[in-house]
mmCIF file of C-alpha atoms in Angstrom:
data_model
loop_
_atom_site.group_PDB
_atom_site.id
_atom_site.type_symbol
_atom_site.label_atom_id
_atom_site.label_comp_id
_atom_site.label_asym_id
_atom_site.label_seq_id
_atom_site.Cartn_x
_atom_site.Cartn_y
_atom_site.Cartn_z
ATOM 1 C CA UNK D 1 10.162 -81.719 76.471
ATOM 2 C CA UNK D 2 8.130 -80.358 73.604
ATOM 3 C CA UNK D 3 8.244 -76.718 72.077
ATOM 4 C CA UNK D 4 4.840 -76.481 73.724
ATOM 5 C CA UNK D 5 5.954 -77.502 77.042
ATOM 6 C CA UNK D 6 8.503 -74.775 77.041
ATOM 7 C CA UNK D 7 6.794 -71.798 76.383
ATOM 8 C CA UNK D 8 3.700 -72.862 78.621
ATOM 9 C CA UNK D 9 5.364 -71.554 81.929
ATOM 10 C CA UNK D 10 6.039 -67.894 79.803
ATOM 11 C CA UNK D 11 2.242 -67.413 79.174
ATOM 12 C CA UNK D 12 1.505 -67.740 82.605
ATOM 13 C CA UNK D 13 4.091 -64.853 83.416
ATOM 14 C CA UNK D 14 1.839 -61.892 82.279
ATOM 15 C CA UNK D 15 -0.998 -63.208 84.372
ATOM 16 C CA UNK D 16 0.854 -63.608 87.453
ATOM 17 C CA UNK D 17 2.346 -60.002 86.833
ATOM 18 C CA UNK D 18 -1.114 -58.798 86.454
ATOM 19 C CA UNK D 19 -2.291 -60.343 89.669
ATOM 20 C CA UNK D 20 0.473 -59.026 91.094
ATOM 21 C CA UNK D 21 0.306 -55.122 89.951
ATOM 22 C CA UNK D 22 -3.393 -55.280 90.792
ATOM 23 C CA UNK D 23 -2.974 -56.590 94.533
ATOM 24 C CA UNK D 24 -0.210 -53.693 94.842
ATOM 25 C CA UNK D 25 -2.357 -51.380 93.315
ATOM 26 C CA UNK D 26 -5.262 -52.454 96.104
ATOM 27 C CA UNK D 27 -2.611 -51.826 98.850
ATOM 28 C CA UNK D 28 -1.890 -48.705 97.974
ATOM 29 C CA UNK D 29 -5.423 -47.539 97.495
ATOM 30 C CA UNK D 30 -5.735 -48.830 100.899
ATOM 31 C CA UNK D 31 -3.080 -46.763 101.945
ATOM 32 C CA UNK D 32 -3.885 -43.840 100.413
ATOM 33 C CA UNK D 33 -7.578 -43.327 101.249
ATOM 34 C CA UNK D 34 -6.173 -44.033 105.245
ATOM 35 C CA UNK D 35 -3.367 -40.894 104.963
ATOM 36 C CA UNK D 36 -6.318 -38.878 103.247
ATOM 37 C CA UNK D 37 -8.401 -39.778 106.104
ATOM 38 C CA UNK D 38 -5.870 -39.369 108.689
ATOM 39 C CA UNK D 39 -3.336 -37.067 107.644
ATOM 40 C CA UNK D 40 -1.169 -40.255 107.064
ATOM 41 C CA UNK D 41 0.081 -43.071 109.282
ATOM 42 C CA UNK D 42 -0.680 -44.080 112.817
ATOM 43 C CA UNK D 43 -1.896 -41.279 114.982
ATOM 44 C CA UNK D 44 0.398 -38.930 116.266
ATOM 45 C CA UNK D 45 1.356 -35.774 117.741
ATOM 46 C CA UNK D 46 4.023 -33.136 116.767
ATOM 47 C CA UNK D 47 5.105 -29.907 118.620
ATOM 48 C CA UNK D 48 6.377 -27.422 116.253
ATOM 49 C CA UNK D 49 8.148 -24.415 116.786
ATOM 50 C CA UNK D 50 10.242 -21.785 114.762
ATOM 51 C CA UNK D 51 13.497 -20.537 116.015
ATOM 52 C CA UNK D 52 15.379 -17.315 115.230
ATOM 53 C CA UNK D 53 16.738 -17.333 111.794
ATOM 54 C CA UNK D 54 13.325 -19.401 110.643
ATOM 55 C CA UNK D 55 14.382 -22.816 111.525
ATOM 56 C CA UNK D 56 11.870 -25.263 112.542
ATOM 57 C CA UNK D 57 12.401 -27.825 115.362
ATOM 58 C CA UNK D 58 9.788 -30.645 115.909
ATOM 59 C CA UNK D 59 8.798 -33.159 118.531
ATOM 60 C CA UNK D 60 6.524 -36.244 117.415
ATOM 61 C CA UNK D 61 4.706 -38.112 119.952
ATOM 62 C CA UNK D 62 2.304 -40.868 120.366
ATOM 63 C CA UNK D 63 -1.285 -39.834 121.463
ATOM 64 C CA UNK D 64 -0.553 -41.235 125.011
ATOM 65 C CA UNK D 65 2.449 -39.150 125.513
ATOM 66 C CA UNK D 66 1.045 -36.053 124.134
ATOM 67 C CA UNK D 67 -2.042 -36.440 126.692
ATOM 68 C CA UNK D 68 0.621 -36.819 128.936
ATOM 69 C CA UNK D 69 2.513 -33.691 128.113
ATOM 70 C CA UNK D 70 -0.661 -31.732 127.864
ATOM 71 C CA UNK D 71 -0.950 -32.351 131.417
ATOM 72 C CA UNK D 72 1.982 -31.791 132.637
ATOM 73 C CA UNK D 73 2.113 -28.240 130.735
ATOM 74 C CA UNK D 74 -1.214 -27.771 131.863
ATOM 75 C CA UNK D 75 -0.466 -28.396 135.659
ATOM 76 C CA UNK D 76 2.677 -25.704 135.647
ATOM 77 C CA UNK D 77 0.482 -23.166 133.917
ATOM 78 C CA UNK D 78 -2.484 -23.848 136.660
ATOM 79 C CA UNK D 79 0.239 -22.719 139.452
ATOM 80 C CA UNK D 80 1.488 -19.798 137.603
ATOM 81 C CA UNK D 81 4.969 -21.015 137.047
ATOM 82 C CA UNK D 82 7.009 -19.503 134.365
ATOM 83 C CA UNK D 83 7.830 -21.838 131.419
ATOM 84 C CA UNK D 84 11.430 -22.699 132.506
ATOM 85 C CA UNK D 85 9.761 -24.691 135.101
ATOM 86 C CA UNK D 86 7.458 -26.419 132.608
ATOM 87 C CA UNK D 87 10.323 -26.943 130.458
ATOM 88 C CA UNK D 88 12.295 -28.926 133.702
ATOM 89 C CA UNK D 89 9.193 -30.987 134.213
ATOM 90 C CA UNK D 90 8.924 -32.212 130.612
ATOM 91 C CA UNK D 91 12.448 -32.765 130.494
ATOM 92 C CA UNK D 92 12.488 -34.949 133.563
ATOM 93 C CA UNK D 93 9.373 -37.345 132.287
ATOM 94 C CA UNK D 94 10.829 -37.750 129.274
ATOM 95 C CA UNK D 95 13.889 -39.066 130.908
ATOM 96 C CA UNK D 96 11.969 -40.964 133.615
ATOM 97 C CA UNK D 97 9.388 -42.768 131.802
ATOM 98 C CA UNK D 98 9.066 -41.429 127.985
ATOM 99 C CA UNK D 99 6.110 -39.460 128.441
ATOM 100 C CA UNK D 100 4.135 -42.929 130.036
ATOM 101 C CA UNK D 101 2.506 -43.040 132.943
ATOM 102 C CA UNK D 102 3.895 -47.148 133.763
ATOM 103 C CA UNK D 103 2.944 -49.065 136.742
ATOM 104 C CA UNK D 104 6.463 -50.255 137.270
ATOM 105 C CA UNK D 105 10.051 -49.118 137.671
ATOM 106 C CA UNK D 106 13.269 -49.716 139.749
ATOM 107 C CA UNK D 107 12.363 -50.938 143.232
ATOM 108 C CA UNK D 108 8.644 -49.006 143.494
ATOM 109 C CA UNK D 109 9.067 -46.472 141.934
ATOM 110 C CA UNK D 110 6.342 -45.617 139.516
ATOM 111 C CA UNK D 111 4.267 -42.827 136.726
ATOM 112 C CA UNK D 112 5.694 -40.248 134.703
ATOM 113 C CA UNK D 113 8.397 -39.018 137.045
ATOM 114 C CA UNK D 114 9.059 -42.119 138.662
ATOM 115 C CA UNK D 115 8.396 -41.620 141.995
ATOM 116 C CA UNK D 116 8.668 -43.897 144.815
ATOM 117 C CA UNK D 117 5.916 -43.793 147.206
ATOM 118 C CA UNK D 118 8.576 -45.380 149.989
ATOM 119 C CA UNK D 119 10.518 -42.041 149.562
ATOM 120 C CA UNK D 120 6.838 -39.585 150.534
ATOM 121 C CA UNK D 121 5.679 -39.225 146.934
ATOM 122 C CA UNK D 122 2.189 -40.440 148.151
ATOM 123 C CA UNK D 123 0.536 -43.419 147.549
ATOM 124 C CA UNK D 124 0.498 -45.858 144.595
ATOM 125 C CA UNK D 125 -2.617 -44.636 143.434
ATOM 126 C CA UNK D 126 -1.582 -40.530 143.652
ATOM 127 C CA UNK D 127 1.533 -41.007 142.031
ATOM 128 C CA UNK D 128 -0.688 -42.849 138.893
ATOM 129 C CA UNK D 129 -2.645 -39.614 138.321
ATOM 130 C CA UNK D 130 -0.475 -37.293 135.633
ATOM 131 C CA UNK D 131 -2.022 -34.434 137.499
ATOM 132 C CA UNK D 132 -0.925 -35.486 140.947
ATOM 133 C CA UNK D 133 2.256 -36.390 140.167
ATOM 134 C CA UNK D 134 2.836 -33.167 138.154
ATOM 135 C CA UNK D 135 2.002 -31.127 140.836
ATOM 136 C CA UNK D 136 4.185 -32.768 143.505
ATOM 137 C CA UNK D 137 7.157 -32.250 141.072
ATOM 138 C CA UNK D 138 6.675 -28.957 140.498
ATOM 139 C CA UNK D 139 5.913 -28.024 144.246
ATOM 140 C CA UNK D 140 9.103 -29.520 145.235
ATOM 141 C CA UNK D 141 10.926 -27.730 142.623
ATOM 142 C CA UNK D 142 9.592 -24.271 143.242
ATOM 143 C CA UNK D 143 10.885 -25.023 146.954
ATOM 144 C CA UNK D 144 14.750 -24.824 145.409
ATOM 145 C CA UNK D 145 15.885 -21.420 145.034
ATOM 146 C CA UNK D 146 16.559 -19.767 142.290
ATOM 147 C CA UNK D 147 15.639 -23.095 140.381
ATOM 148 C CA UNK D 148 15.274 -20.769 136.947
ATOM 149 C CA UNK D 149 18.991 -19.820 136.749
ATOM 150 C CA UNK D 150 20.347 -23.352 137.467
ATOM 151 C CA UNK D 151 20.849 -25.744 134.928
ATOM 152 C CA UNK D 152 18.597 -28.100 133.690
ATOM 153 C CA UNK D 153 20.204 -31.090 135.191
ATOM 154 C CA UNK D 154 20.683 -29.954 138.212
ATOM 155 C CA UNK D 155 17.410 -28.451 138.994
ATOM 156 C CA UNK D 156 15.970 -31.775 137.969
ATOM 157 C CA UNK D 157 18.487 -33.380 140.112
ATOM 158 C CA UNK D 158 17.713 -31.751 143.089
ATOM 159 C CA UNK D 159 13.871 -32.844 143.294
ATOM 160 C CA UNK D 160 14.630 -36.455 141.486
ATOM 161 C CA UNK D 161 17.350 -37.324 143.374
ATOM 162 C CA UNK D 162 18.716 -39.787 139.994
ATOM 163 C CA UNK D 163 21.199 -41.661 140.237
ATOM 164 C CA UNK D 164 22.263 -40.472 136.202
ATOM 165 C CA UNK D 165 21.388 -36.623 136.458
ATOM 166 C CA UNK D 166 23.255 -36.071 133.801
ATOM 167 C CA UNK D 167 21.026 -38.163 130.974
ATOM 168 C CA UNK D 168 18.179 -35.725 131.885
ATOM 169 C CA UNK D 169 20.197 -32.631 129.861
ATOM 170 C CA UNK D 170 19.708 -34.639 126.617
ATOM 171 C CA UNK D 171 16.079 -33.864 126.521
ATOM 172 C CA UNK D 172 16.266 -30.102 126.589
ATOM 173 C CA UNK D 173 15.652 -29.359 123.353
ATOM 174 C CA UNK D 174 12.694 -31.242 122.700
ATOM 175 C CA UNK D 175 11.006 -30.099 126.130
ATOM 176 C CA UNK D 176 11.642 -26.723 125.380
ATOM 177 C CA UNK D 177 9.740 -26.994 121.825
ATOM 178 C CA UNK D 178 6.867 -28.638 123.850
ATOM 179 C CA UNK D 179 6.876 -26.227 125.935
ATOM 180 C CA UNK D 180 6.348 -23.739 123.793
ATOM 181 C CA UNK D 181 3.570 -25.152 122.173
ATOM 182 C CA UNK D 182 1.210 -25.676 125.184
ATOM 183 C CA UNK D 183 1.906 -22.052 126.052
ATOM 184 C CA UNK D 184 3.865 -19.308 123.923
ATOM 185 C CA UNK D 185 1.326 -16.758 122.980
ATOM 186 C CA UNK D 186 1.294 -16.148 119.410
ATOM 187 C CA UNK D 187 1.805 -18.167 116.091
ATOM 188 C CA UNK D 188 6.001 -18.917 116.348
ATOM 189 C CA UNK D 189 4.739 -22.383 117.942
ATOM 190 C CA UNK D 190 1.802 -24.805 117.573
ATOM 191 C CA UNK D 191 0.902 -28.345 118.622
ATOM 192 C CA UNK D 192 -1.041 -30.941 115.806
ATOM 193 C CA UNK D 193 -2.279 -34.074 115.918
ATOM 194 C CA UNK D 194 -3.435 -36.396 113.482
ATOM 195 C CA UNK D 195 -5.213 -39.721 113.334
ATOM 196 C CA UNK D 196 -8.944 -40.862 112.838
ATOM 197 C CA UNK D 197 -12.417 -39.018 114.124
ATOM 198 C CA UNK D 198 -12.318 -40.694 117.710
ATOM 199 C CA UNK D 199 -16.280 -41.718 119.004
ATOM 200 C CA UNK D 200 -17.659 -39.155 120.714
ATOM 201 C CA UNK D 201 -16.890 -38.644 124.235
ATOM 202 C CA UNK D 202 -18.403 -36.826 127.017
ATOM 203 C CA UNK D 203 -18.090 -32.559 127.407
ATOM 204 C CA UNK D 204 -19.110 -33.639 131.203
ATOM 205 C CA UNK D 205 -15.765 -35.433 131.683
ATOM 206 C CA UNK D 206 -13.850 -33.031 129.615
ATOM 207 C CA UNK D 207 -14.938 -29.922 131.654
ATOM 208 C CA UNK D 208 -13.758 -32.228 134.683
ATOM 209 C CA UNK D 209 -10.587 -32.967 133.426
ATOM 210 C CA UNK D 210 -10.324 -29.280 132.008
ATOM 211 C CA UNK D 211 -10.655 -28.087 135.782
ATOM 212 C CA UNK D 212 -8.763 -30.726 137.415
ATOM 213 C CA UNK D 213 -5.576 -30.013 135.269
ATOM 214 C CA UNK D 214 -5.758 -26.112 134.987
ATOM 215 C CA UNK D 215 -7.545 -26.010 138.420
ATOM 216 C CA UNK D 216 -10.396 -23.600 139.875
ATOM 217 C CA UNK D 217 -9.245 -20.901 137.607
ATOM 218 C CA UNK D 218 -11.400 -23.060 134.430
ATOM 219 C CA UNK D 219 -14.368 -23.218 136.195
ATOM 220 C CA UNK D 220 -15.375 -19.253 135.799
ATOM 221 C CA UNK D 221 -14.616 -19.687 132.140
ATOM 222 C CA UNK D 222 -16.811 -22.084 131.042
ATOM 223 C CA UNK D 223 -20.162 -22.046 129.958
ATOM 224 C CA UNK D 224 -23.046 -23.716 129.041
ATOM 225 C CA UNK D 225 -23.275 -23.186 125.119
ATOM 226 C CA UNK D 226 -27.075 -22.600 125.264
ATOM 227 C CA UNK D 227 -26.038 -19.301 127.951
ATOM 228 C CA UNK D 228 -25.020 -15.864 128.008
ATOM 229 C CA UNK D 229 -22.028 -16.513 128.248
ATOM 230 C CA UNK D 230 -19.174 -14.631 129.558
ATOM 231 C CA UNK D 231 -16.418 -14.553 132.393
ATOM 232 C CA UNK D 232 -17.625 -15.968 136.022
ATOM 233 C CA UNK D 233 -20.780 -17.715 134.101
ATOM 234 C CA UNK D 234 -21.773 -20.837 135.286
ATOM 235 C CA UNK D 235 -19.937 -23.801 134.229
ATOM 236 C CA UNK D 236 -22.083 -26.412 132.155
ATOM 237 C CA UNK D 237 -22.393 -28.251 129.069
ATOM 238 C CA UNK D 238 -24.603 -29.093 126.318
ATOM 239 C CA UNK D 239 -25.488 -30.887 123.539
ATOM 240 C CA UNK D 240 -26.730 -29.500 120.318
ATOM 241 C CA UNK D 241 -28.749 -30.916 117.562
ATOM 242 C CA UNK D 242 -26.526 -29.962 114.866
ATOM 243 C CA UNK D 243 -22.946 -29.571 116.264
ATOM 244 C CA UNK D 244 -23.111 -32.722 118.968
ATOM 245 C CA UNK D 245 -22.352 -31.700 122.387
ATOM 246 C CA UNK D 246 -20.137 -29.007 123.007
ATOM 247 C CA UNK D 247 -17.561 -27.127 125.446
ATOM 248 C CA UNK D 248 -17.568 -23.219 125.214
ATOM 249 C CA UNK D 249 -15.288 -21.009 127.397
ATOM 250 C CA UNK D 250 -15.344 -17.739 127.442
ATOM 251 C CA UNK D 251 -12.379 -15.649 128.708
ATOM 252 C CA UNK D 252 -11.136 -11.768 129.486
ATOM 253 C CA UNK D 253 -9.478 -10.532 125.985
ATOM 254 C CA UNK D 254 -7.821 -7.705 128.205
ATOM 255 C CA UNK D 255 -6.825 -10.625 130.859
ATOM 256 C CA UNK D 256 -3.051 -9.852 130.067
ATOM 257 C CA UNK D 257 -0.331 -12.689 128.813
ATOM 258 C CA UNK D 258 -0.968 -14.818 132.017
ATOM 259 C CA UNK D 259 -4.810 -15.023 130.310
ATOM 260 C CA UNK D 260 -4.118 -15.391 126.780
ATOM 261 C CA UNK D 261 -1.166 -18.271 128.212
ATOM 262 C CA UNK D 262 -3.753 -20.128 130.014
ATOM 263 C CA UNK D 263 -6.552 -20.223 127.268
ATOM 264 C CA UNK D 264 -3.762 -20.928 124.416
ATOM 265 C CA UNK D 265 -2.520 -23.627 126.357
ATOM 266 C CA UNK D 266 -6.388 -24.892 127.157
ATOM 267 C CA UNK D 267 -6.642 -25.129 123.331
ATOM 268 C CA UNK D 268 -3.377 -27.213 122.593
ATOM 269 C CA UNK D 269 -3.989 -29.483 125.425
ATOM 270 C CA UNK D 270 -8.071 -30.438 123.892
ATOM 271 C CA UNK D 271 -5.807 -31.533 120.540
ATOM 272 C CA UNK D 272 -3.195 -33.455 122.765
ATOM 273 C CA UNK D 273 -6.283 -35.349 124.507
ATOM 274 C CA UNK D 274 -8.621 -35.544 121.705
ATOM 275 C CA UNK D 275 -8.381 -39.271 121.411
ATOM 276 C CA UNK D 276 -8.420 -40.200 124.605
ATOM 277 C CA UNK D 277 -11.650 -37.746 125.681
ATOM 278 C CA UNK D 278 -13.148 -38.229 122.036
ATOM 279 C CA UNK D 279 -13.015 -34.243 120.900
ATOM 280 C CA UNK D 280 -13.281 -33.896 116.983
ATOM 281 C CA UNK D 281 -12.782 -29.867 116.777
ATOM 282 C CA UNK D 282 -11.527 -27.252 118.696
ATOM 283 C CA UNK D 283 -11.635 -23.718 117.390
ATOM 284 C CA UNK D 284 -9.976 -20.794 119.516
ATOM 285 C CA UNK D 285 -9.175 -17.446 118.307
ATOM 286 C CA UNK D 286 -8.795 -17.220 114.216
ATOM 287 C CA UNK D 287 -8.158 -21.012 113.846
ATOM 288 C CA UNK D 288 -9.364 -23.928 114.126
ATOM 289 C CA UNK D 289 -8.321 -28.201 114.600
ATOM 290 C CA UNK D 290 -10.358 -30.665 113.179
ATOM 291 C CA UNK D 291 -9.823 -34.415 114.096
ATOM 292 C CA UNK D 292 -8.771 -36.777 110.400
ATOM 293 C CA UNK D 293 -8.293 -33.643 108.116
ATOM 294 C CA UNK D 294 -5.359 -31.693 107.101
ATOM 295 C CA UNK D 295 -3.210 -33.877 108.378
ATOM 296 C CA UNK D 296 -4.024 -32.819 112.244
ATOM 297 C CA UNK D 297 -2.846 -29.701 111.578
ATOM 298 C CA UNK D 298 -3.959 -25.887 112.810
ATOM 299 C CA UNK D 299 -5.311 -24.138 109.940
ATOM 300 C CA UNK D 300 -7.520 -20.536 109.662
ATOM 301 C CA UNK D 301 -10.909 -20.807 110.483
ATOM 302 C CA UNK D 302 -12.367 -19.344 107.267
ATOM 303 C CA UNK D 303 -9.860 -22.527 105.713
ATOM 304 C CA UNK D 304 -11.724 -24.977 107.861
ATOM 305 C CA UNK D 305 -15.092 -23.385 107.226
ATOM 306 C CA UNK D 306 -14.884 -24.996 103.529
ATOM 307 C CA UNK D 307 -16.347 -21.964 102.230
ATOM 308 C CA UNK D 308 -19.267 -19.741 103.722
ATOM 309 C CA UNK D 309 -19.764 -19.390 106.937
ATOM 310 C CA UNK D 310 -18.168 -21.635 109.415
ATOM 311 C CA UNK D 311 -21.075 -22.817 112.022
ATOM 312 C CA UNK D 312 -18.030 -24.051 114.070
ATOM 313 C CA UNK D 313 -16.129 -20.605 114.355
ATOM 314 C CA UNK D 314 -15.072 -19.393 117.830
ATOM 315 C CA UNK D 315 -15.611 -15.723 118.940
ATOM 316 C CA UNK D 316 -12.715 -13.495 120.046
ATOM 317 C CA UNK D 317 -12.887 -14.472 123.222
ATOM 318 C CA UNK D 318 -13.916 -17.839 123.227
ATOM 319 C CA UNK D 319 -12.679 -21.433 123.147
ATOM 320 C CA UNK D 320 -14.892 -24.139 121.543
ATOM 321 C CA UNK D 321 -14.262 -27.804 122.354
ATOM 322 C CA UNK D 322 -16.367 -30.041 120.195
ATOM 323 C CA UNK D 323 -17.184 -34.194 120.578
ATOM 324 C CA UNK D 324 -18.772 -35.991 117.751
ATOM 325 C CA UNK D 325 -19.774 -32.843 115.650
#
């Protein structure tokens, strides 16, 4: 082999390294202009909340279990239940089924909680509907007295009837977090999601959904956003030329916690669905969510505004659910 022959293959070496550094390079460009976009990896959800001493304990979800969640929180509120009762429910789907709503399970049993429509559940299709289901758990359990003071486990127990009541205790912690950020008033918990600007959806079928999972009690709340306004106006929706259509509810700031519970919790469950119904902003009280920015994350509405005023801003007393704008 000549001296030529030899040192061939070594010229070749900076090129390939070149190639190489520049296809890396293009991957993480990728990358990076995807978590600016985003907030960073695959869409997700994460309850947040800060305990006593300042610690911070998170959940993170997929989008389908946070819709999930949202409903289930949602449901409990609707009946006025206290949040120990939320707190069993969430613990008891995340045991059951992970937050999913599958079509399948031991013998027929089936949805979040897996119930079995052999044992007076309801039919296949009821137990399928998150808001159904929830509210068939949580009327059973309110039928067990003094359900609050029992332990976890066995309060589940008694409605689930498992056959491992104790793996249900496990999940606790986490349902208690996710509890509190559907529906502690105040700031010590939140709920953020992150992930693309979903296509618009429809603020027909997300006043529907808003009134089939927090009941008749939404309907007086929301408005048309071309109205007065106000409680016990009509419910309605429409879309604006500038801000794309648009969900406006209006509630009582002297309503009392069980009001400022229901409206919070409102809020936090139009992030946890805003893939599924297509919502890109939702702005309640002094802050606002906007879908592919800031990592999914809550942030003061002057913040979101970018400066000036902030066309998107909600009033005092109002909750502002936008789709596509």
């Amino acid at each position: 082999m000549s001296e030529t022959d030899r040192i061939r293959p070594r010229r070749r070496r900076p090129l390939r390294a070149a190639l190489g550094l520049a296809v890396l390079l293009a991957v993480i460009g990728y990358f990076a202009v995807q978590r600016d976009s985003t907030g960073g990896g695959p869409p997700s959800c994460t309850a947040g909340t800060t305990e006593a001493g300042g610690a911070v304990r998170t959940y993170t979800m997929t989008p389908e279990q946070a819709s999930n969640a949202a409903t289930i929180a949602a449901v409990g509120i609707s009946k006025g239940l206290p949040d120990r009762a939320v707190t069993i429910a969430l613990a008891t789907a995340m045991q059951e089924s992970a937050l999913r709503n599958l079509d399948h399970g031991d013998r027929d049993s089936l949805g979040l909680f897996q119930q079995r429509p052999s044992q007076g559940w309801g039919t296949p299709e009821q137990i399928m509907d998150p808001v159904y289901s929830a509210g068939i758990f949580y009327d059973r359990l309110a039928e067990i007295k003094g359900y609050t003071r029992l332990p976890l486990t066995v309060a589940a127990q008694r409605v689930q009837l498992s056959g491992f009541p104790q793996a249900y205790a496990k999940h606790e912690p986490d349902a208690t977090v996710l509890t509190a950020s559907f529906g502690e008033v105040g700031a010590r918990a939140t709920l953020s999601c992150s992930g693309p600007v979903p296509a618009p959806g429809s603020a027909e079928r997300v006043l529907a959904e808003l009134v089939r999972a927090f009941g008749k009690e939404a309907t007086p709340a929301a408005r048309s956003t071309g109205g007065a306004g106000g409680a016990g106006a009509k419910t309605g929706a429409k879309a604006g030329a500038k801000t794309g259509a648009e969900v406006s509810l209006r509630f009582k700031r002297d309503g009392g916690t069980a009001e400022a519970r229901r409206v919070r919790a409102m809020a936090h469950w139009a992030v946890a669905r805003s893939k599924e119904l297509g919502i890109s902003r939702v702005s309640y009280g002094a802050s606002g969510w906007v879908a592919g920015q800031d990592g999914g994350r809550w942030r003061p509405a002057a913040d979101a505004s970018g400066g000036g005023a902030d066309p998107h801003a909600a009033a005092p007393d109002e909750l502002r659910i936008f789709l596509g704008g």
